[in-house]
Coordinates of C-alpha atoms and ligand atoms in Angstrom, one line a residue:
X1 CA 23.2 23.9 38.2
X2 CA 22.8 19.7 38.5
X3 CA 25.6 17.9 38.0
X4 CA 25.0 13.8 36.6
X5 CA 27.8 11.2 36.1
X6 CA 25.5 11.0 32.6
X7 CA 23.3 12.9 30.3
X8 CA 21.9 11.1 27.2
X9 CA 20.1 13.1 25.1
X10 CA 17.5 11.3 23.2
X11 CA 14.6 8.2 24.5
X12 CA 14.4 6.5 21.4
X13 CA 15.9 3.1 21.6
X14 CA 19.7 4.3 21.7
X15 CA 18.8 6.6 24.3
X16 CA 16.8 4.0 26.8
X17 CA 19.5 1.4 26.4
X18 CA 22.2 3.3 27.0
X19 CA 20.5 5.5 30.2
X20 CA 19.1 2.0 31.6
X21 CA 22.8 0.1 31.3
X22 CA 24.4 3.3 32.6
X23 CA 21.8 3.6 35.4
X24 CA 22.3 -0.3 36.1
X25 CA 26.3 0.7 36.6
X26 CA 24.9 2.6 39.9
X27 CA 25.6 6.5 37.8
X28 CA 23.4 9.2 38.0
X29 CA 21.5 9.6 34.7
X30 CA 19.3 12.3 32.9
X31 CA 17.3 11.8 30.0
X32 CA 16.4 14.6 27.7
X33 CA 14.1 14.4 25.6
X34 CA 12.4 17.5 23.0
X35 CA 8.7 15.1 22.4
X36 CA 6.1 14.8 23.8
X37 CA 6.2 11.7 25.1
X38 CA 9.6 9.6 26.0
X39 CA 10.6 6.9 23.1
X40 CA 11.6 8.6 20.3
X41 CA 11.3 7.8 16.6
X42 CA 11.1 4.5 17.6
X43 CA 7.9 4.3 19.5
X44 CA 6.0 7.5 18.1
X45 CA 6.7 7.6 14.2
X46 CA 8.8 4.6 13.1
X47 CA 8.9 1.1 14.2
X48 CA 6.4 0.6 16.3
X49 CA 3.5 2.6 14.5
X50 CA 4.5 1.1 11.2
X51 CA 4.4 -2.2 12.6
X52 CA 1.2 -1.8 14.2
X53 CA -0.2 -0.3 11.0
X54 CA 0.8 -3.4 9.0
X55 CA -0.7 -6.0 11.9
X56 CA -3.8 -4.1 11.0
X57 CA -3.9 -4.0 7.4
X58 CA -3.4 -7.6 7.4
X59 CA -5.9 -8.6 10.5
X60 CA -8.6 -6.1 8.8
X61 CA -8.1 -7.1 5.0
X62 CA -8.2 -10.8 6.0
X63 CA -5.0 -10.7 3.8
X64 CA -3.3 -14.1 5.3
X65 CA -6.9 -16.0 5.0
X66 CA -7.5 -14.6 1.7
X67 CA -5.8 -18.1 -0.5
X68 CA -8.2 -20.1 1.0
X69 CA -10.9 -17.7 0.5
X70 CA -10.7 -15.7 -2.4
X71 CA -9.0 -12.2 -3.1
X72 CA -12.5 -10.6 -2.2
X73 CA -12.3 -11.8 1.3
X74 CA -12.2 -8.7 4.0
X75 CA -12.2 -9.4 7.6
X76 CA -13.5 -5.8 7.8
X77 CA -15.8 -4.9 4.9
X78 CA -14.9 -1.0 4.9
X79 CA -11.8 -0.4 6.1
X80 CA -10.9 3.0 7.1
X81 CA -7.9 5.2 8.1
X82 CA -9.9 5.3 11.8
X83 CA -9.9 1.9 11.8
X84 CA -5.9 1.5 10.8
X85 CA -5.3 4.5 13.5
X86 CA -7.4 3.1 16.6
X87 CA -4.9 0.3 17.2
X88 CA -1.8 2.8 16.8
X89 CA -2.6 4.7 19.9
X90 CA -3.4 1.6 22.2
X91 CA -0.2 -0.4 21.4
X92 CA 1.9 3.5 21.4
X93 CA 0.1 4.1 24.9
X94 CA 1.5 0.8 26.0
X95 CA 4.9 1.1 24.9
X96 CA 5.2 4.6 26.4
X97 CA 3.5 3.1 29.7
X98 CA 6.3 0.5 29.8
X99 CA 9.5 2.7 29.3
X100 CA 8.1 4.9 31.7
X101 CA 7.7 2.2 34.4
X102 CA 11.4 1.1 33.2
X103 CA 12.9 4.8 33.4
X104 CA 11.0 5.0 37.2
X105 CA 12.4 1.4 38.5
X106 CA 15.9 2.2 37.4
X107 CA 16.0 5.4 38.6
X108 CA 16.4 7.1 35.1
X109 CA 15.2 11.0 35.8
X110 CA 13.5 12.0 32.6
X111 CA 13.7 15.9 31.7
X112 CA 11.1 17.4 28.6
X113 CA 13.7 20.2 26.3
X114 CA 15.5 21.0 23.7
X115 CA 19.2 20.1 24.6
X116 CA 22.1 22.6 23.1
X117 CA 25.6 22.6 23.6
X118 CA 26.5 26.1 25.9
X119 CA 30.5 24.3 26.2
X120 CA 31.7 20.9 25.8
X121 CA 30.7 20.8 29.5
X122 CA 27.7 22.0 30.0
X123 CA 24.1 22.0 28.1
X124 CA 21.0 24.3 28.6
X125 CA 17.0 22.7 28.2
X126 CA 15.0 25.0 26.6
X127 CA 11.2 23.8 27.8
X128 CA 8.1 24.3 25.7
X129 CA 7.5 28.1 27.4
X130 CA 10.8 29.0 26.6
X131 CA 11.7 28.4 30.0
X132 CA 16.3 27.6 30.3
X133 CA 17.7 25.5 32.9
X134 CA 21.6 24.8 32.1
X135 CA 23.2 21.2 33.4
X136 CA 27.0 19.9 33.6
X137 CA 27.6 15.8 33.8
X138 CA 31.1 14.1 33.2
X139 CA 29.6 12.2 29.8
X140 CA 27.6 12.7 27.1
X141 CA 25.4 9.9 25.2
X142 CA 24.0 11.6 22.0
X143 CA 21.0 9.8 20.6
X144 CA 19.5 12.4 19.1
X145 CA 18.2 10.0 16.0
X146 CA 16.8 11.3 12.6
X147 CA 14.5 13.2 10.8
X148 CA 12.9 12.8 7.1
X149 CA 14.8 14.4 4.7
X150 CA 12.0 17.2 2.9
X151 CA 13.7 18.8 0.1
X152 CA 12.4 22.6 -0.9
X153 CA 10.9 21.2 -4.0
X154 CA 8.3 18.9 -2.6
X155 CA 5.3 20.3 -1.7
X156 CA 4.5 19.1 1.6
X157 CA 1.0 20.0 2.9
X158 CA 0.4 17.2 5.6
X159 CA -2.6 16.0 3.2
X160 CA -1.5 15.0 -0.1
X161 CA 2.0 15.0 -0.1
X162 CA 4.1 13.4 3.2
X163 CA 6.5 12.0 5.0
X164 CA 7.0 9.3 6.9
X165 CA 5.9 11.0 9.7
X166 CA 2.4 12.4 8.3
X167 CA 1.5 9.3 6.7
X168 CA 0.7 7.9 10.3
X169 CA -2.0 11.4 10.9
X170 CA -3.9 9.8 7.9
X171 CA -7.1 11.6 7.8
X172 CA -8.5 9.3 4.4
X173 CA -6.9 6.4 2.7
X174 CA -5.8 7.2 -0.4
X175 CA -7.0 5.2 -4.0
X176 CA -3.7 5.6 -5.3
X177 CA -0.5 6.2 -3.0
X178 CA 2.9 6.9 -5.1
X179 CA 5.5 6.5 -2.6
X180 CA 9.0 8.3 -3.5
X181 CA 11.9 6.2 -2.2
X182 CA 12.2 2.4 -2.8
X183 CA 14.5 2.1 0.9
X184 CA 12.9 0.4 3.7
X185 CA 10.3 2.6 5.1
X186 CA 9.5 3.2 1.5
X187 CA 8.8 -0.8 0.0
X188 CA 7.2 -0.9 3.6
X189 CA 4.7 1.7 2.9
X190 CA 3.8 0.6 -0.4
X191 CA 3.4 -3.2 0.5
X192 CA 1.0 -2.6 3.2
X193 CA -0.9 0.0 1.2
X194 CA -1.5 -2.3 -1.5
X195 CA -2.7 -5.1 0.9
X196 CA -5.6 -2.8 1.7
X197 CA -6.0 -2.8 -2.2
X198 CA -5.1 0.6 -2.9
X199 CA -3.0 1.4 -6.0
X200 CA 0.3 1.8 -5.4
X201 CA 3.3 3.0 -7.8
X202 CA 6.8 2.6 -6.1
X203 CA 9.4 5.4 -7.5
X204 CA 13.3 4.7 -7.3
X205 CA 16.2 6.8 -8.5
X206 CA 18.1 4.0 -8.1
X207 CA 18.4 1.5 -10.8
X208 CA 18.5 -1.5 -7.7
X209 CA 15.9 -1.4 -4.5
X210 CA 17.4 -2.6 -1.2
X211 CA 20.7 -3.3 -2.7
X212 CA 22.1 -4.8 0.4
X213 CA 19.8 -7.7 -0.1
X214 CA 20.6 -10.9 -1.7
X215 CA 19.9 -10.7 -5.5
X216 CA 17.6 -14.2 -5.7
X217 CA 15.6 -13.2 -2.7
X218 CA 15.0 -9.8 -4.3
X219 CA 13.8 -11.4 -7.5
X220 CA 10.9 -13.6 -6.0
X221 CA 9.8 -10.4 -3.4
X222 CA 9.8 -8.4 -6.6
X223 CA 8.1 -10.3 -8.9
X224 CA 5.4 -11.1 -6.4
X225 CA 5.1 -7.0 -5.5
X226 CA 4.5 -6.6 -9.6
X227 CA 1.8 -9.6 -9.7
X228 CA 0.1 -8.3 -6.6
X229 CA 0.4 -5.1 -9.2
X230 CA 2.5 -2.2 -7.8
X231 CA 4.1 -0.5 -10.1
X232 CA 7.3 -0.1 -9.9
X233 CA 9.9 2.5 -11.5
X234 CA 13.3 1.9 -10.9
X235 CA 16.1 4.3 -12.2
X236 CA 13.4 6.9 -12.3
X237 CA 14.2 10.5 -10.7
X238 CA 11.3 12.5 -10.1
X239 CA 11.6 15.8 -11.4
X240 CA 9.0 17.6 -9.7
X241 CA 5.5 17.3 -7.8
X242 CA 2.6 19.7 -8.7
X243 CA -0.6 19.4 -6.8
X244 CA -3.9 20.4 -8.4
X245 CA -7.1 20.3 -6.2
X246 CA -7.0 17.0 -4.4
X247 CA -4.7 15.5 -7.2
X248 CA -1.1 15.2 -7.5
X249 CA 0.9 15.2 -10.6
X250 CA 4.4 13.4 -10.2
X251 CA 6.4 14.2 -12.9
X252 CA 9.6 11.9 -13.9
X253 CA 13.2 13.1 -15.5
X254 CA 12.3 10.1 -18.2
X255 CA 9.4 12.2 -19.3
X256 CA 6.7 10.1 -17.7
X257 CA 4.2 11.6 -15.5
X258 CA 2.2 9.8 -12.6
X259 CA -0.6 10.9 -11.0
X260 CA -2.2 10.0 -7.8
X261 CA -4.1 11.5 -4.7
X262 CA -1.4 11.0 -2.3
X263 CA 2.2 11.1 -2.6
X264 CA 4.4 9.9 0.3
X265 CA 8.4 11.2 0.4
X266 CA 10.2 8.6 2.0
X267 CA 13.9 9.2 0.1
X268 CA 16.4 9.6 3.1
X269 CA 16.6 11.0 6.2
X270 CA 18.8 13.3 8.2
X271 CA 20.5 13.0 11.5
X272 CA 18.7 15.8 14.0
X273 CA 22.0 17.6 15.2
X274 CA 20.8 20.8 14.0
X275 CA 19.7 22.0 17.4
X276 CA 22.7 21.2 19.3
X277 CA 24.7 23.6 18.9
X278 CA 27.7 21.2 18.1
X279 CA 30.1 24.3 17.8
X280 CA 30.0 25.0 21.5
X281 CA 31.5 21.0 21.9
X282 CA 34.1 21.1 19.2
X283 CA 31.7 17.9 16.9
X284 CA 30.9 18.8 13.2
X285 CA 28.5 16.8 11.8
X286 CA 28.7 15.5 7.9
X287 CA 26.5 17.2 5.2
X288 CA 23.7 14.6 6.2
X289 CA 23.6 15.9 9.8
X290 CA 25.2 12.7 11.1
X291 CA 27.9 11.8 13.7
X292 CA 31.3 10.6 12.8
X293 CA 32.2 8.0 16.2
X294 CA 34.7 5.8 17.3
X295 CA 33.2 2.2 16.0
X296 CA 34.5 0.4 19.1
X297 CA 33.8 2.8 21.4
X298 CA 31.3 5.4 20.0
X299 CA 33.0 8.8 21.3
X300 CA 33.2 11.0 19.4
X301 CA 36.1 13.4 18.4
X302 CA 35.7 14.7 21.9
X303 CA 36.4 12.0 24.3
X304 CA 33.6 12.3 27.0
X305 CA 31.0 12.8 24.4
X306 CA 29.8 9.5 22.9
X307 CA 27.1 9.4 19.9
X308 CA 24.7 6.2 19.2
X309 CA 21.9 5.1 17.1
X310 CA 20.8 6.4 13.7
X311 CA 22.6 9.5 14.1
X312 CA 25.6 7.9 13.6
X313 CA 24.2 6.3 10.3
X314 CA 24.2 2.5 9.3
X315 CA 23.2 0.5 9.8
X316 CA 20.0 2.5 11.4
X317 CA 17.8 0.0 13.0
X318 CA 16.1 0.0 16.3
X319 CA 17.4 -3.1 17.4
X320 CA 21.4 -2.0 16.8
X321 CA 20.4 1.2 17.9
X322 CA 19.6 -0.5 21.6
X323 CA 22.9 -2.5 21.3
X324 CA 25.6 0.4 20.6
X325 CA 23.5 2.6 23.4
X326 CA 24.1 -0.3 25.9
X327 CA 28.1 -1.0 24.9
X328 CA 28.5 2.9 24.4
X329 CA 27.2 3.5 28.6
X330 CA 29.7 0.2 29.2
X331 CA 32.5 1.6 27.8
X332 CA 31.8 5.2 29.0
X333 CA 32.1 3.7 32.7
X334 CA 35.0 1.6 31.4
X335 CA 32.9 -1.8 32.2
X336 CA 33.7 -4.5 30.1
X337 CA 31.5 -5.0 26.2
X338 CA 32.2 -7.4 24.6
X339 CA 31.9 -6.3 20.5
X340 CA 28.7 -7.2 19.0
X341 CA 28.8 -10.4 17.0
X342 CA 29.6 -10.3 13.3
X343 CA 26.4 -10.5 11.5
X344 CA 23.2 -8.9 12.9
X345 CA 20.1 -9.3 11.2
X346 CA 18.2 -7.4 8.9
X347 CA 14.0 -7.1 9.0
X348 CA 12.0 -5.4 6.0
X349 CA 8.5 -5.9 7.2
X350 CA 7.2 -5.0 4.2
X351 CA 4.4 -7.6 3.1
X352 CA 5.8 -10.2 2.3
X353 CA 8.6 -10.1 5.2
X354 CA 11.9 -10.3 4.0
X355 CA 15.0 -10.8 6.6
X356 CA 18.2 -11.5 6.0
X357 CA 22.0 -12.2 8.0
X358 CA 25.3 -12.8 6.3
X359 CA 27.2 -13.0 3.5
X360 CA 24.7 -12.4 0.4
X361 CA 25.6 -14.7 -2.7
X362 CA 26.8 -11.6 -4.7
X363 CA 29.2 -11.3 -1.6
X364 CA 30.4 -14.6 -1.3
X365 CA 31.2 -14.7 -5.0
X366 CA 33.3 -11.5 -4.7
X367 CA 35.3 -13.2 -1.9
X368 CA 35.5 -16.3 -3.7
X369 CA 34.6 -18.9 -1.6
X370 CA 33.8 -21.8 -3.0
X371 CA 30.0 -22.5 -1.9
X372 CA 26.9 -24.5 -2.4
X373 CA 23.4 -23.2 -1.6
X374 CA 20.5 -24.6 -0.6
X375 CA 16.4 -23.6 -1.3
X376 CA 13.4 -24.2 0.2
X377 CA 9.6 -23.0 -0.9
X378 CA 7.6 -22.2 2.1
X379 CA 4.8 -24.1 0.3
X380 CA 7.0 -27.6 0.6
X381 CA 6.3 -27.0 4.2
X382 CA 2.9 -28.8 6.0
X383 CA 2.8 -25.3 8.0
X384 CA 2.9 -23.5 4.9
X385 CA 0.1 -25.6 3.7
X386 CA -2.1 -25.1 6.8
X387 CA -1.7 -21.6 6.1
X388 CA -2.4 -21.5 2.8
X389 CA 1.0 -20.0 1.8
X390 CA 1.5 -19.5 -1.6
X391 CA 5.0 -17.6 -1.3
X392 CA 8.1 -17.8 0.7
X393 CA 11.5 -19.1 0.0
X394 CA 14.4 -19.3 2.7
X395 CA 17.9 -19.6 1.2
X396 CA 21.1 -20.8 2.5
X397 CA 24.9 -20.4 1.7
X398 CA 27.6 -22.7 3.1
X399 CA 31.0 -23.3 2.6
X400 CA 32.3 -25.6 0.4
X401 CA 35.5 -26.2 2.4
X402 CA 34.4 -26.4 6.3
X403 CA 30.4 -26.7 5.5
X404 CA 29.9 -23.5 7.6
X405 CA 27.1 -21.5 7.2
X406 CA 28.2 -18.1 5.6
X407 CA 24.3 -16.0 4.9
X408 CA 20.7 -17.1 5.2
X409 CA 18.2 -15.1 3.5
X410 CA 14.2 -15.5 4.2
X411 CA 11.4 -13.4 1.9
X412 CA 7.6 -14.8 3.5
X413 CA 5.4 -14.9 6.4
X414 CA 7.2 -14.9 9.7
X415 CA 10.5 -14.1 7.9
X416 CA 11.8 -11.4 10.8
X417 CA 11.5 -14.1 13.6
X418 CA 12.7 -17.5 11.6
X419 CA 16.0 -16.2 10.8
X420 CA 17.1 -16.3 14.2
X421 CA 17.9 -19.7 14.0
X422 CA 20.0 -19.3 11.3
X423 CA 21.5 -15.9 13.2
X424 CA 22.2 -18.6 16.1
X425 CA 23.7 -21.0 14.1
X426 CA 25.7 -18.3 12.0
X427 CA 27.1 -16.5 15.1
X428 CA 27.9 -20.0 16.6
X429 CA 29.9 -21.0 13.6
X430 CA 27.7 -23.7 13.1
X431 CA 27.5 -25.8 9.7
X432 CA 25.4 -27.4 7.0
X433 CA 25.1 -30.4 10.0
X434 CA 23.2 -28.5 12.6
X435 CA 20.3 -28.4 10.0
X436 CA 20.7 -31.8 9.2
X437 CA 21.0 -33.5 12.3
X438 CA 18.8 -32.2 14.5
X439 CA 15.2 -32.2 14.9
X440 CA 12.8 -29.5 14.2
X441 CA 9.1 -29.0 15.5
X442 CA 6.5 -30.3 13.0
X443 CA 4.6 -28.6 11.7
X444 CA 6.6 -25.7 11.3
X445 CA 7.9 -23.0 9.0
X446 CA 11.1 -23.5 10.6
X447 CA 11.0 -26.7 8.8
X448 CA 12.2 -24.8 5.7
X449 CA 16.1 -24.7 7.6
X450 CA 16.2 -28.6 7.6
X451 CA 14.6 -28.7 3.7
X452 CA 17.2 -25.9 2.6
X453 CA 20.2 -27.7 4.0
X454 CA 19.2 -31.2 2.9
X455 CA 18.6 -29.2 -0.8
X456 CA 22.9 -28.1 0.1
X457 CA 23.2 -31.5 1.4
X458 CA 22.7 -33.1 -2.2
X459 CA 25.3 -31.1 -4.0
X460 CA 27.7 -31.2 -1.1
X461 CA 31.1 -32.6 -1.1
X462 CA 31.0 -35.8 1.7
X463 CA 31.9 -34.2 5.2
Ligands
LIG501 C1 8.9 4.4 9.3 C2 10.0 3.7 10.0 C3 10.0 2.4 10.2 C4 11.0 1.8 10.9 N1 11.0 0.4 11.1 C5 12.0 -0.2 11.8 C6 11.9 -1.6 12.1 O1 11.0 -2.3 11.7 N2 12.9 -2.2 12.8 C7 14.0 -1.5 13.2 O2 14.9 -2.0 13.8 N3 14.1 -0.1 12.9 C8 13.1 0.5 12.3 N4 13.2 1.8 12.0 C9 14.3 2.6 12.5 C10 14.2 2.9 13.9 O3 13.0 3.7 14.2 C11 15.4 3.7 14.3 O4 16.6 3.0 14.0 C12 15.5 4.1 15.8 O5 14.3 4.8 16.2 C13 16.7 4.9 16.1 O6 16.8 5.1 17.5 P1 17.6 6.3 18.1 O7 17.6 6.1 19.6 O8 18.9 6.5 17.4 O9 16.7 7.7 17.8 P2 15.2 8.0 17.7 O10 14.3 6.9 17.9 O11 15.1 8.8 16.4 O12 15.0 9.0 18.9 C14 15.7 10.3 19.0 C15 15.1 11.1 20.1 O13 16.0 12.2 20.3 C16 15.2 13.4 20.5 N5 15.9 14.6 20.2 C17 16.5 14.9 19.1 N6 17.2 16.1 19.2 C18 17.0 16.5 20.5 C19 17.5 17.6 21.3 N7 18.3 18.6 20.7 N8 17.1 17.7 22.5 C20 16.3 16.8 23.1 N9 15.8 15.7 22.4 C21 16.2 15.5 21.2 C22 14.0 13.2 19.6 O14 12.8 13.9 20.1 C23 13.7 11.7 19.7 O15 12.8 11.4 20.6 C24 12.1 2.5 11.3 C25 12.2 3.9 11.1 C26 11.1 4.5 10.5 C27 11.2 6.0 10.3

């Protein structure tokens, strides 16, 4: 049997940060992994295919030329799901390519299997032919991820009705797409459907979508989903799904019915512990399949065992996923990590981009700090001009008392990558001044920051 200072189980990006780190400590490191390919969720069904997706929709739909040049403008006259999928498997192939390269300079020995507990010790690999091979190592890094949640009374078929996962197999695109679940992957979905102008109706059982997001911000993304003419039913549980032929008939506890020829399920997800066999290592997972771990630390109840990524539950992103797998190998080795800074951010690519870091304003109010905001339009900008923005609008809190900045809150174009400056500036403990002060490349969207503080600036209290 092979011994290793670590296993991880799991490549996704919990599982690559935390072999690579451990790897870079000079420790001997497996990776298990049950795919086909190494990179988990991540790379084969999440992030980066929906990603890629929406690049496409928007390249092929001419969708960003289309205020210059009319709502009829395509880039591609017939778009179709070949077309969306082409691009999927060249940018999946390259990511695949590039962890592989990274597993093979670092040394990382990568191992396809199913990975169960046979003692809190030891794990066997079951291989595709059913083939066992058992392994010891002195840790464990569980990063075992999620799966969609598909309740018994949805009628999955991989056609009509699917999941996150079978949405990205699409063998026709749809004329009208109801998606079940107004989370993330869910307003994603339905925002880059509707820019290829299919139909979209957005169901939520929720009276609220995305309720960790700032209140204003949410009102101008939704009104601008509604005019671009999804429908959307919030506080609406669906009862039941029937199919009939090619058809399906969503039906809703308020009586309504919706129908549609495709439904895609994307209410919650589960954590994939059920073939671990957690019993053999003394870890019970909650109802939901997830890990309970250290937050400091990530072991587990059992101390050489450490758990990372969305298993563990929020805040279930790739990019914090990558962080705890890197701090968990640190503290496993008992190298020195530093805690992660306060605020991380937050990226809905859903079209338009919302992002968003700190303190909402329904938060600050709660904590009541007294506080001033600022606005900006991205249309105020001579960026947002050039690129015939007609939507986008970056918020800012700050203090009254020290003029820090407390949240900063972006829904447009570019969104995900502009509020790093204000993650920078927030993490820094930086203040309505920075904004101010300093000069910002023209002509930018970035320009927004300096129009949103000087906005603050006007109702401030002198400094
Ligand atoms: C549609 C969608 C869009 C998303 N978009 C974004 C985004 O834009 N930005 C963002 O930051 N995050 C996004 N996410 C979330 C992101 O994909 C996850 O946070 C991330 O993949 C979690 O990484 P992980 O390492 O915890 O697990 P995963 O990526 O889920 O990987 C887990 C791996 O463990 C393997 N595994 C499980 N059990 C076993 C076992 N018993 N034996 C061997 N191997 C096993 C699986 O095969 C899998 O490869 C999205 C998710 C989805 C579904």
């Amino acid at each position: 049997m092979q011994h290793y200072d670590v296993i991880v189980i799991g490549s996704g990006p919990a599982g690559r940060r935390a072999a690579i780190q451990a790897a870079k400590l000079g420790r001997s490191v497996l990776v298990i992994d049950r795919g086909r390919r190494i990179g988990g969720v991540s790379v084969h069904t999440g992030t980066i295919p929906s990603k890629t997706l929406r690049e496409t929709v928007l390249n092929l739909s001419g969708w960003r030329e289309r205020s210059f040049y009319g709502l009829s403008y395509r880039a591609k006259k017939e778009i179709s799901a070949t077309d969306l999928l082409k691009r999927l498997h060249i940018t999946l192939n390259h990511e695949v390519e590039v962890l592989e390269h990274q597993f093979a300079r670092n040394g990382v020995i990568t191992l396809r299997g199913r990975a169960s507990f046979v003692s809190p010790e030891q794990i066997e690999v079951t291989g595709d032919e059913g083939e066992i091979q058992r392994y010891s190592a002195d840790r464990y890094i569980l990063a075992v991820g999620t799966r969609p949640h598909r309740p018994d009374h949805v009628p999955f078929d991989g056609e009509c009705v699917l999941d996150s996962d079978e949405i990205l197999d699409l063998k026709r695109l749809p004329r009208h797409l109801t998606v079940v679940g107004a989370g993330v992957i869910g307003v994603e979905y339905a925002t880059i459907f509707s820019a290829l102008d299919v139909r979209v109706t957005l169901i939520e059982a929720r009276s609220q979508m995305l309720e960790f997001v700032d209140r204003e911000l949410l009102a101008n993304f939704t009104y601008d989903i509604r005019d671009r003419g999804i429908a959307l039913r919030l506080g609406c549980k669906v009862k039941g799904i029937e199919k009939q032929g090619s058809d399906c008939t969503i039906r809703l506890e308020d009586g309504r019915v919706v129908r549609s020829d495709m439904v895609l399920y994307a209410a919650g997800r589960m954590g994939a512990t059920r073939d671990l066999n957690l019993a053999a290592c003394g870890i019970e997972s909650d109802d939901r399949g997830r890990l309970q771990v250290d937050p400091h630390s990530f072991q587990t109840a059992v101390s050489h065992i450490y758990a990372v990524g969305d298993v563990i539950g929020f805040p279930s992103l790739a990019s914090t996923s990558m962080e705890q797998g890197r701090i968990a190998a640190c503290r496993a080795f008992d190298h020195h990590a530093p805690a992660p800074p306060a605020f991380f951010p937050y990226g809905i690519y859903a079209v338009p981009e919302i992002s968003t870091i700190g303190m909402t304003e329904e938060e600050v109010r709660e904590q009541a700090i007294g506080y001033e905001a600022g606005v900006a339009r991205f249309r105020e900008t001579s960026r947002g001009h050039i690129m015939g923005l007609e939507t986008g609008f970056l918020k800012m809190l700050f203090a009254l008392d020290d003029r820090r900045l407390l949240g900063v809150h972006i829904v447009g174009e570019g969104a995900t990558e502009l509020i790093h400056i204000g993650q920078a500036v927030l993490n820094l403990h930086g203040t309505l001044d920075y904004f101010v002060e300093n000069t910002f490349n023209y002509p930018t969207l970035a320009e927004a920051y300096k129009i949103a503080a000087l906005d603050a600036w006007n109702r401030m209290p002198p400094a």
